[in-house]
Amino acid sequence: MTVADRFKPFGTTIFAEITSRAVEAQAVNLGQGFPDFDGPEFIKLAAKRAIDEKPNQYAPMGGVPEFTNAIASRWQRDTGQAIDPKSQVTVTAGCTEAIPATTLGLLNPGDEVILFEPYYDSYPASLAMAGAKPVFVTLHDRGGSFAFDEAELRAAVTSKTRAIILNTPHNPTGKVFSRAELEQIAGVCREQDLLCISDEVYDRLVYRDEHNPEAEHVSIASLPGMAERTITLNSLGKTFSLTGWKIGWAIASPELTEGIRAAHQYLTYAVSTPMQYAASEALGAPGSYYEELTATFTARRDALAAALERLGFKVNRPAGGYFILADHRGVSEPLGLKTDVEVCHHLIEHAGVATIPPTAFYDHKQRGQHLLRFAFCKTQETIDAAVQRLQKLARAGV
Ligand SMILES: Cc1ncc(COP(=O)(O)O)c(C=O)c1O
């Protein structure tokens, strides 16, 4: 008895592999993308109160009304679109469940789905669960900024294409898709009658500053003709540094929501009731909460980026998300190291800093070999410790 064929190509995730190596080597872990600090006190207090004062039995399948109402109000504030929380919002166990609920509920075996690479690793696995086939379109590294070629996107569409999966702000490049790029993707969706599955878990983590003066999160569902064909996925984890709560949601038309729920009802049926009450309070956080969050992450991004530049990495400050995707060739070539995996192991051994080799997120491996992913969603102490270790390595010249 062994792993089912559909999961065999995926093996153990790169995160488990690097984390276990990092633990052995007592490395500072800038690998996996989760904060090493807790979410805000007011939300944790709300959860404790909810356990005492609210129901603790199964929530309604689509979600607790207080929470789905809060999601719908936030959506209206963000996009100007009024939605019906009862028939258009589905609360899931993190965005991680929303992804396969969407693929299983809306795709048929043999359907093709376009993925931008590098991709979040749940997408190909969730397509495999549904028997659907990924078709890869590369976000090419244009000197640190990543962009797709519209002709390549159009060429990827066949008679079997059913959907495009989008992720903005993007893991791992830190790209925030511009309105013009989203218009191009939306144009293809409308012309070819495709769905768009839009993962927006980093929507509140956008760093608009002198490095990225135009950065702005736009939900593709807000573009003309897209609301009825887009499934927008989001979660609480990244915005509120509560990745362990696993509270996410999917917003879609009533027809598409029926498909998502057809799968969701047999995956988890419903999600933790008291945490949904607490999550509705989280969505009421004042603007100052988000300003503080982005200011904190901007400072950590900049501290890490500067250290990497001093070491010889080529770094473009990401416009969004949790990650720096740095070009390592300035460091690796003098040392005779070639691939991202080699450089990753070198940094664990010699600097005591763990990162993620991004070829794990590419179908065309050679297009990501010159890159390395560093997470900056960490405490100042963790960033400082990593920076000190990298500086020591730079001085030692190894
Ligand atoms: C792009 C992207 N989507 C989804 C997720 C998972 O979200 P959640 O923690 O809500 O399951 C992650 C987490 O790393 C992510 O980077």
PDB file of N, CA and C in Angstrom, residues 252-325:
ATOM      1  N   ALA A 252     -17.755  34.240  -4.869  1.00  0.00           N
ATOM      2  CA  ALA A 252     -18.061  33.927  -6.274  1.00  0.00           C
ATOM      3  C   ALA A 252     -19.550  34.144  -6.513  1.00  0.00           C
ATOM      4  N   SER A 253     -19.936  34.086  -7.781  1.00  0.00           N
ATOM      5  CA  SER A 253     -21.362  34.210  -8.115  1.00  0.00           C
ATOM      6  C   SER A 253     -22.130  33.063  -7.448  1.00  0.00           C
ATOM      7  N   PRO A 254     -23.448  33.195  -7.299  1.00  0.00           N
ATOM      8  CA  PRO A 254     -24.213  32.092  -6.685  1.00  0.00           C
ATOM      9  C   PRO A 254     -24.018  30.777  -7.449  1.00  0.00           C
ATOM     10  N   GLU A 255     -23.929  30.816  -8.775  1.00  0.00           N
ATOM     11  CA  GLU A 255     -23.784  29.581  -9.564  1.00  0.00           C
ATOM     12  C   GLU A 255     -22.435  28.913  -9.270  1.00  0.00           C
ATOM     13  N   LEU A 256     -21.363  29.717  -9.281  1.00  0.00           N
ATOM     14  CA  LEU A 256     -20.038  29.145  -9.015  1.00  0.00           C
ATOM     15  C   LEU A 256     -19.938  28.698  -7.553  1.00  0.00           C
ATOM     16  N   THR A 257     -20.583  29.451  -6.666  1.00  0.00           N
ATOM     17  CA  THR A 257     -20.557  29.087  -5.243  1.00  0.00           C
ATOM     18  C   THR A 257     -21.203  27.713  -5.032  1.00  0.00           C
ATOM     19  N   GLU A 258     -22.236  27.417  -5.810  1.00  0.00           N
ATOM     20  CA  GLU A 258     -22.859  26.088  -5.701  1.00  0.00           C
ATOM     21  C   GLU A 258     -21.839  24.990  -5.940  1.00  0.00           C
ATOM     22  N   GLY A 259     -20.984  25.189  -6.952  1.00  0.00           N
ATOM     23  CA  GLY A 259     -19.935  24.203  -7.249  1.00  0.00           C
ATOM     24  C   GLY A 259     -18.930  24.103  -6.109  1.00  0.00           C
ATOM     25  N   ILE A 260     -18.462  25.263  -5.627  1.00  0.00           N
ATOM     26  CA  ILE A 260     -17.473  25.264  -4.537  1.00  0.00           C
ATOM     27  C   ILE A 260     -18.039  24.534  -3.320  1.00  0.00           C
ATOM     28  N   ARG A 261     -19.305  24.819  -3.018  1.00  0.00           N
ATOM     29  CA  ARG A 261     -19.913  24.194  -1.824  1.00  0.00           C
ATOM     30  C   ARG A 261     -20.178  22.706  -2.029  1.00  0.00           C
ATOM     31  N   ALA A 262     -20.379  22.303  -3.288  1.00  0.00           N
ATOM     32  CA  ALA A 262     -20.576  20.871  -3.550  1.00  0.00           C
ATOM     33  C   ALA A 262     -19.357  20.103  -3.049  1.00  0.00           C
ATOM     34  N   ALA A 263     -18.169  20.702  -3.209  1.00  0.00           N
ATOM     35  CA  ALA A 263     -16.946  20.045  -2.711  1.00  0.00           C
ATOM     36  C   ALA A 263     -16.735  20.335  -1.223  1.00  0.00           C
ATOM     37  N   HIS A 264     -16.905  21.590  -0.841  1.00  0.00           N
ATOM     38  CA  HIS A 264     -16.632  22.006   0.554  1.00  0.00           C
ATOM     39  C   HIS A 264     -17.457  21.196   1.558  1.00  0.00           C
ATOM     40  N   GLN A 265     -18.708  20.860   1.198  1.00  0.00           N
ATOM     41  CA  GLN A 265     -19.553  20.153   2.166  1.00  0.00           C
ATOM     42  C   GLN A 265     -19.011  18.762   2.482  1.00  0.00           C
ATOM     43  N   TYR A 266     -18.195  18.205   1.535  1.00  0.00           N
ATOM     44  CA  TYR A 266     -17.623  16.884   1.815  1.00  0.00           C
ATOM     45  C   TYR A 266     -16.152  16.954   2.204  1.00  0.00           C
ATOM     46  N   LEU A 267     -15.548  18.121   2.106  1.00  0.00           N
ATOM     47  CA  LEU A 267     -14.157  18.260   2.564  1.00  0.00           C
ATOM     48  C   LEU A 267     -14.135  18.514   4.063  1.00  0.00           C
ATOM     49  N   THR A 268     -14.759  19.620   4.484  1.00  0.00           N
ATOM     50  CA  THR A 268     -14.757  19.946   5.919  1.00  0.00           C
ATOM     51  C   THR A 268     -16.175  20.169   6.443  1.00  0.00           C
ATOM     52  N   TYR A 269     -17.131  20.297   5.552  1.00  0.00           N
ATOM     53  CA  TYR A 269     -18.520  20.708   5.806  1.00  0.00           C
ATOM     54  C   TYR A 269     -18.581  22.124   6.352  1.00  0.00           C
ATOM     55  N   ALA A 270     -17.939  22.377   7.492  1.00  0.00           N
ATOM     56  CA  ALA A 270     -17.964  23.733   8.063  1.00  0.00           C
ATOM     57  C   ALA A 270     -16.670  23.955   8.821  1.00  0.00           C
ATOM     58  N   VAL A 271     -16.433  25.222   9.162  1.00  0.00           N
ATOM     59  CA  VAL A 271     -15.165  25.609   9.778  1.00  0.00           C
ATOM     60  C   VAL A 271     -15.433  26.096  11.206  1.00  0.00           C
ATOM     61  N   SER A 272     -14.436  25.952  12.082  1.00  0.00           N
ATOM     62  CA  SER A 272     -14.522  26.287  13.506  1.00  0.00           C
ATOM     63  C   SER A 272     -15.456  27.469  13.802  1.00  0.00           C
ATOM     64  N   THR A 273     -16.507  27.194  14.564  1.00  0.00           N
ATOM     65  CA  THR A 273     -17.538  28.211  14.814  1.00  0.00           C
ATOM     66  C   THR A 273     -17.018  29.418  15.609  1.00  0.00           C
ATOM     67  N   PRO A 274     -16.415  29.218  16.796  1.00  0.00           N
ATOM     68  CA  PRO A 274     -16.001  30.414  17.557  1.00  0.00           C
ATOM     69  C   PRO A 274     -14.954  31.235  16.823  1.00  0.00           C
ATOM     70  N   MET A 275     -14.065  30.567  16.092  1.00  0.00           N
ATOM     71  CA  MET A 275     -13.026  31.332  15.385  1.00  0.00           C
ATOM     72  C   MET A 275     -13.641  32.209  14.291  1.00  0.00           C
ATOM     73  N   GLN A 276     -14.772  31.791  13.747  1.00  0.00           N
ATOM     74  CA  GLN A 276     -15.424  32.647  12.741  1.00  0.00           C
ATOM     75  C   GLN A 276     -15.981  33.919  13.392  1.00  0.00           C
ATOM     76  N   TYR A 277     -16.501  33.775  14.616  1.00  0.00           N
ATOM     77  CA  TYR A 277     -16.963  34.991  15.318  1.00  0.00           C
ATOM     78  C   TYR A 277     -15.794  35.939  15.556  1.00  0.00           C
ATOM     79  N   ALA A 278     -14.674  35.348  16.014  1.00  0.00           N
ATOM     80  CA  ALA A 278     -13.491  36.184  16.269  1.00  0.00           C
ATOM     81  C   ALA A 278     -13.000  36.802  14.956  1.00  0.00           C
ATOM     82  N   ALA A 279     -13.064  36.016  13.877  1.00  0.00           N
ATOM     83  CA  ALA A 279     -12.593  36.511  12.583  1.00  0.00           C
ATOM     84  C   ALA A 279     -13.424  37.701  12.118  1.00  0.00           C
ATOM     85  N   SER A 280     -14.722  37.705  12.457  1.00  0.00           N
ATOM     86  CA  SER A 280     -15.530  38.856  12.021  1.00  0.00           C
ATOM     87  C   SER A 280     -15.072  40.118  12.751  1.00  0.00           C
ATOM     88  N   GLU A 281     -14.600  39.971  13.990  1.00  0.00           N
ATOM     89  CA  GLU A 281     -14.052  41.162  14.687  1.00  0.00           C
ATOM     90  C   GLU A 281     -12.748  41.596  14.032  1.00  0.00           C
ATOM     91  N   ALA A 282     -11.949  40.614  13.589  1.00  0.00           N
ATOM     92  CA  ALA A 282     -10.671  40.954  12.942  1.00  0.00           C
ATOM     93  C   ALA A 282     -10.921  41.832  11.714  1.00  0.00           C
ATOM     94  N   LEU A 283     -11.954  41.486  10.942  1.00  0.00           N
ATOM     95  CA  LEU A 283     -12.202  42.256   9.708  1.00  0.00           C
ATOM     96  C   LEU A 283     -12.632  43.688  10.017  1.00  0.00           C
ATOM     97  N   GLY A 284     -13.011  43.930  11.271  1.00  0.00           N
ATOM     98  CA  GLY A 284     -13.363  45.304  11.668  1.00  0.00           C
ATOM     99  C   GLY A 284     -12.158  46.104  12.138  1.00  0.00           C
ATOM    100  N   ALA A 285     -10.943  45.577  11.976  1.00  0.00           N
ATOM    101  CA  ALA A 285      -9.737  46.291  12.448  1.00  0.00           C
ATOM    102  C   ALA A 285      -9.661  47.677  11.807  1.00  0.00           C
ATOM    103  N   PRO A 286      -9.203  48.680  12.589  1.00  0.00           N
ATOM    104  CA  PRO A 286      -9.108  50.035  12.017  1.00  0.00           C
ATOM    105  C   PRO A 286      -7.986  50.128  10.989  1.00  0.00           C
ATOM    106  N   GLY A 287      -8.057  51.174  10.154  1.00  0.00           N
ATOM    107  CA  GLY A 287      -7.036  51.391   9.117  1.00  0.00           C
ATOM    108  C   GLY A 287      -5.635  51.432   9.702  1.00  0.00           C
ATOM    109  N   SER A 288      -5.520  51.942  10.944  1.00  0.00           N
ATOM    110  CA  SER A 288      -4.188  52.076  11.554  1.00  0.00           C
ATOM    111  C   SER A 288      -3.530  50.705  11.731  1.00  0.00           C
ATOM    112  N   TYR A 289      -4.351  49.653  11.917  1.00  0.00           N
ATOM    113  CA  TYR A 289      -3.763  48.311  12.063  1.00  0.00           C
ATOM    114  C   TYR A 289      -2.980  47.944  10.793  1.00  0.00           C
ATOM    115  N   TYR A 290      -3.595  48.184   9.644  1.00  0.00           N
ATOM    116  CA  TYR A 290      -2.964  47.794   8.377  1.00  0.00           C
ATOM    117  C   TYR A 290      -1.745  48.678   8.085  1.00  0.00           C
ATOM    118  N   GLU A 291      -1.856  49.956   8.461  1.00  0.00           N
ATOM    119  CA  GLU A 291      -0.717  50.868   8.221  1.00  0.00           C
ATOM    120  C   GLU A 291       0.496  50.413   9.025  1.00  0.00           C
ATOM    121  N   GLU A 292       0.232  50.041  10.281  1.00  0.00           N
ATOM    122  CA  GLU A 292       1.334  49.582  11.144  1.00  0.00           C
ATOM    123  C   GLU A 292       1.950  48.295  10.597  1.00  0.00           C
ATOM    124  N   LEU A 293       1.066  47.409  10.152  1.00  0.00           N
ATOM    125  CA  LEU A 293       1.533  46.110   9.628  1.00  0.00           C
ATOM    126  C   LEU A 293       2.444  46.317   8.415  1.00  0.00           C
ATOM    127  N   THR A 294       2.007  47.125   7.467  1.00  0.00           N
ATOM    128  CA  THR A 294       2.818  47.304   6.250  1.00  0.00           C
ATOM    129  C   THR A 294       4.095  48.079   6.562  1.00  0.00           C
ATOM    130  N   ALA A 295       4.022  49.017   7.529  1.00  0.00           N
ATOM    131  CA  ALA A 295       5.248  49.750   7.897  1.00  0.00           C
ATOM    132  C   ALA A 295       6.258  48.782   8.508  1.00  0.00           C
ATOM    133  N   THR A 296       5.781  47.878   9.365  1.00  0.00           N
ATOM    134  CA  THR A 296       6.670  46.903  10.002  1.00  0.00           C
ATOM    135  C   THR A 296       7.320  46.013   8.946  1.00  0.00           C
ATOM    136  N   PHE A 297       6.494  45.471   8.046  1.00  0.00           N
ATOM    137  CA  PHE A 297       7.047  44.558   7.043  1.00  0.00           C
ATOM    138  C   PHE A 297       7.968  45.292   6.064  1.00  0.00           C
ATOM    139  N   THR A 298       7.659  46.560   5.781  1.00  0.00           N
ATOM    140  CA  THR A 298       8.542  47.322   4.883  1.00  0.00           C
ATOM    141  C   THR A 298       9.924  47.448   5.504  1.00  0.00           C
ATOM    142  N   ALA A 299       9.974  47.755   6.804  1.00  0.00           N
ATOM    143  CA  ALA A 299      11.268  47.925   7.482  1.00  0.00           C
ATOM    144  C   ALA A 299      12.046  46.608   7.465  1.00  0.00           C
ATOM    145  N   ARG A 300      11.334  45.499   7.660  1.00  0.00           N
ATOM    146  CA  ARG A 300      12.031  44.195   7.690  1.00  0.00           C
ATOM    147  C   ARG A 300      12.483  43.799   6.289  1.00  0.00           C
ATOM    148  N   ARG A 301      11.653  44.066   5.310  1.00  0.00           N
ATOM    149  CA  ARG A 301      12.038  43.808   3.916  1.00  0.00           C
ATOM    150  C   ARG A 301      13.324  44.572   3.595  1.00  0.00           C
ATOM    151  N   ASP A 302      13.360  45.858   3.991  1.00  0.00           N
ATOM    152  CA  ASP A 302      14.501  46.709   3.620  1.00  0.00           C
ATOM    153  C   ASP A 302      15.778  46.285   4.339  1.00  0.00           C
ATOM    154  N   ALA A 303      15.646  45.897   5.610  1.00  0.00           N
ATOM    155  CA  ALA A 303      16.839  45.461   6.362  1.00  0.00           C
ATOM    156  C   ALA A 303      17.426  44.211   5.708  1.00  0.00           C
ATOM    157  N   LEU A 304      16.550  43.279   5.355  1.00  0.00           N
ATOM    158  CA  LEU A 304      17.026  42.032   4.753  1.00  0.00           C
ATOM    159  C   LEU A 304      17.581  42.287   3.354  1.00  0.00           C
ATOM    160  N   ALA A 305      16.878  43.110   2.586  1.00  0.00           N
ATOM    161  CA  ALA A 305      17.318  43.396   1.205  1.00  0.00           C
ATOM    162  C   ALA A 305      18.700  44.045   1.213  1.00  0.00           C
ATOM    163  N   ALA A 306      18.903  44.991   2.132  1.00  0.00           N
ATOM    164  CA  ALA A 306      20.205  45.683   2.184  1.00  0.00           C
ATOM    165  C   ALA A 306      21.311  44.691   2.519  1.00  0.00           C
ATOM    166  N   ALA A 307      21.045  43.779   3.458  1.00  0.00           N
ATOM    167  CA  ALA A 307      22.067  42.780   3.824  1.00  0.00           C
ATOM    168  C   ALA A 307      22.374  41.873   2.636  1.00  0.00           C
ATOM    169  N   LEU A 308      21.346  41.492   1.914  1.00  0.00           N
ATOM    170  CA  LEU A 308      21.559  40.613   0.757  1.00  0.00           C
ATOM    171  C   LEU A 308      22.352  41.327  -0.329  1.00  0.00           C
ATOM    172  N   GLU A 309      22.056  42.605  -0.511  1.00  0.00           N
ATOM    173  CA  GLU A 309      22.797  43.381  -1.527  1.00  0.00           C
ATOM    174  C   GLU A 309      24.274  43.483  -1.147  1.00  0.00           C
ATOM    175  N   ARG A 310      24.534  43.722   0.147  1.00  0.00           N
ATOM    176  CA  ARG A 310      25.941  43.810   0.587  1.00  0.00           C
ATOM    177  C   ARG A 310      26.672  42.502   0.319  1.00  0.00           C
ATOM    178  N   LEU A 311      25.948  41.415   0.394  1.00  0.00           N
ATOM    179  CA  LEU A 311      26.558  40.102   0.170  1.00  0.00           C
ATOM    180  C   LEU A 311      26.792  39.827  -1.316  1.00  0.00           C
ATOM    181  N   GLY A 312      26.098  40.562  -2.190  1.00  0.00           N
ATOM    182  CA  GLY A 312      26.268  40.362  -3.630  1.00  0.00           C
ATOM    183  C   GLY A 312      25.041  39.841  -4.352  1.00  0.00           C
ATOM    184  N   PHE A 313      23.923  39.668  -3.619  1.00  0.00           N
ATOM    185  CA  PHE A 313      22.670  39.282  -4.289  1.00  0.00           C
ATOM    186  C   PHE A 313      22.117  40.479  -5.044  1.00  0.00           C
ATOM    187  N   LYS A 314      21.370  40.206  -6.093  1.00  0.00           N
ATOM    188  CA  LYS A 314      20.657  41.282  -6.779  1.00  0.00           C
ATOM    189  C   LYS A 314      19.206  41.221  -6.283  1.00  0.00           C
ATOM    190  N   VAL A 315      18.749  42.336  -5.731  1.00  0.00           N
ATOM    191  CA  VAL A 315      17.431  42.324  -5.075  1.00  0.00           C
ATOM    192  C   VAL A 315      16.591  43.482  -5.582  1.00  0.00           C
ATOM    193  N   ASN A 316      15.396  43.189  -6.008  1.00  0.00           N
ATOM    194  CA  ASN A 316      14.429  44.258  -6.231  1.00  0.00           C
ATOM    195  C   ASN A 316      13.451  44.223  -5.080  1.00  0.00           C
ATOM    196  N   ARG A 317      13.207  45.373  -4.473  1.00  0.00           N
ATOM    197  CA  ARG A 317      12.289  45.382  -3.322  1.00  0.00           C
ATOM    198  C   ARG A 317      10.902  44.942  -3.784  1.00  0.00           C
ATOM    199  N   PRO A 318      10.364  43.837  -3.212  1.00  0.00           N
ATOM    200  CA  PRO A 318       9.039  43.381  -3.640  1.00  0.00           C
ATOM    201  C   PRO A 318       7.948  44.393  -3.309  1.00  0.00           C
ATOM    202  N   ALA A 319       6.938  44.461  -4.155  1.00  0.00           N
ATOM    203  CA  ALA A 319       5.833  45.398  -3.961  1.00  0.00           C
ATOM    204  C   ALA A 319       4.770  44.847  -3.024  1.00  0.00           C
ATOM    205  N   GLY A 320       4.807  43.529  -2.778  1.00  0.00           N
ATOM    206  CA  GLY A 320       3.773  42.953  -1.929  1.00  0.00           C
ATOM    207  C   GLY A 320       4.197  41.615  -1.363  1.00  0.00           C
ATOM    208  N   GLY A 321       3.394  41.114  -0.429  1.00  0.00           N
ATOM    209  CA  GLY A 321       3.600  39.763   0.097  1.00  0.00           C
ATOM    210  C   GLY A 321       4.672  39.690   1.161  1.00  0.00           C
ATOM    211  N   TYR A 322       5.199  38.489   1.315  1.00  0.00           N
ATOM    212  CA  TYR A 322       6.075  38.120   2.427  1.00  0.00           C
ATOM    213  C   TYR A 322       7.513  37.860   2.022  1.00  0.00           C
ATOM    214  N   PHE A 323       7.811  37.878   0.700  1.00  0.00           N
ATOM    215  CA  PHE A 323       9.057  37.260   0.246  1.00  0.00           C
ATOM    216  C   PHE A 323       9.914  38.180  -0.613  1.00  0.00           C
ATOM    217  N   ILE A 324      11.250  37.975  -0.475  1.00  0.00           N
ATOM    218  CA  ILE A 324      12.211  38.548  -1.421  1.00  0.00           C
ATOM    219  C   ILE A 324      12.680  37.392  -2.293  1.00  0.00           C
ATOM    220  N   LEU A 325      12.575  37.562  -3.601  1.00  0.00           N
ATOM    221  CA  LEU A 325      13.109  36.560  -4.531  1.00  0.00           C
ATOM    222  C   LEU A 325      14.366  37.180  -5.145  1.00  0.00           C
TER     223      LEU A 325
END
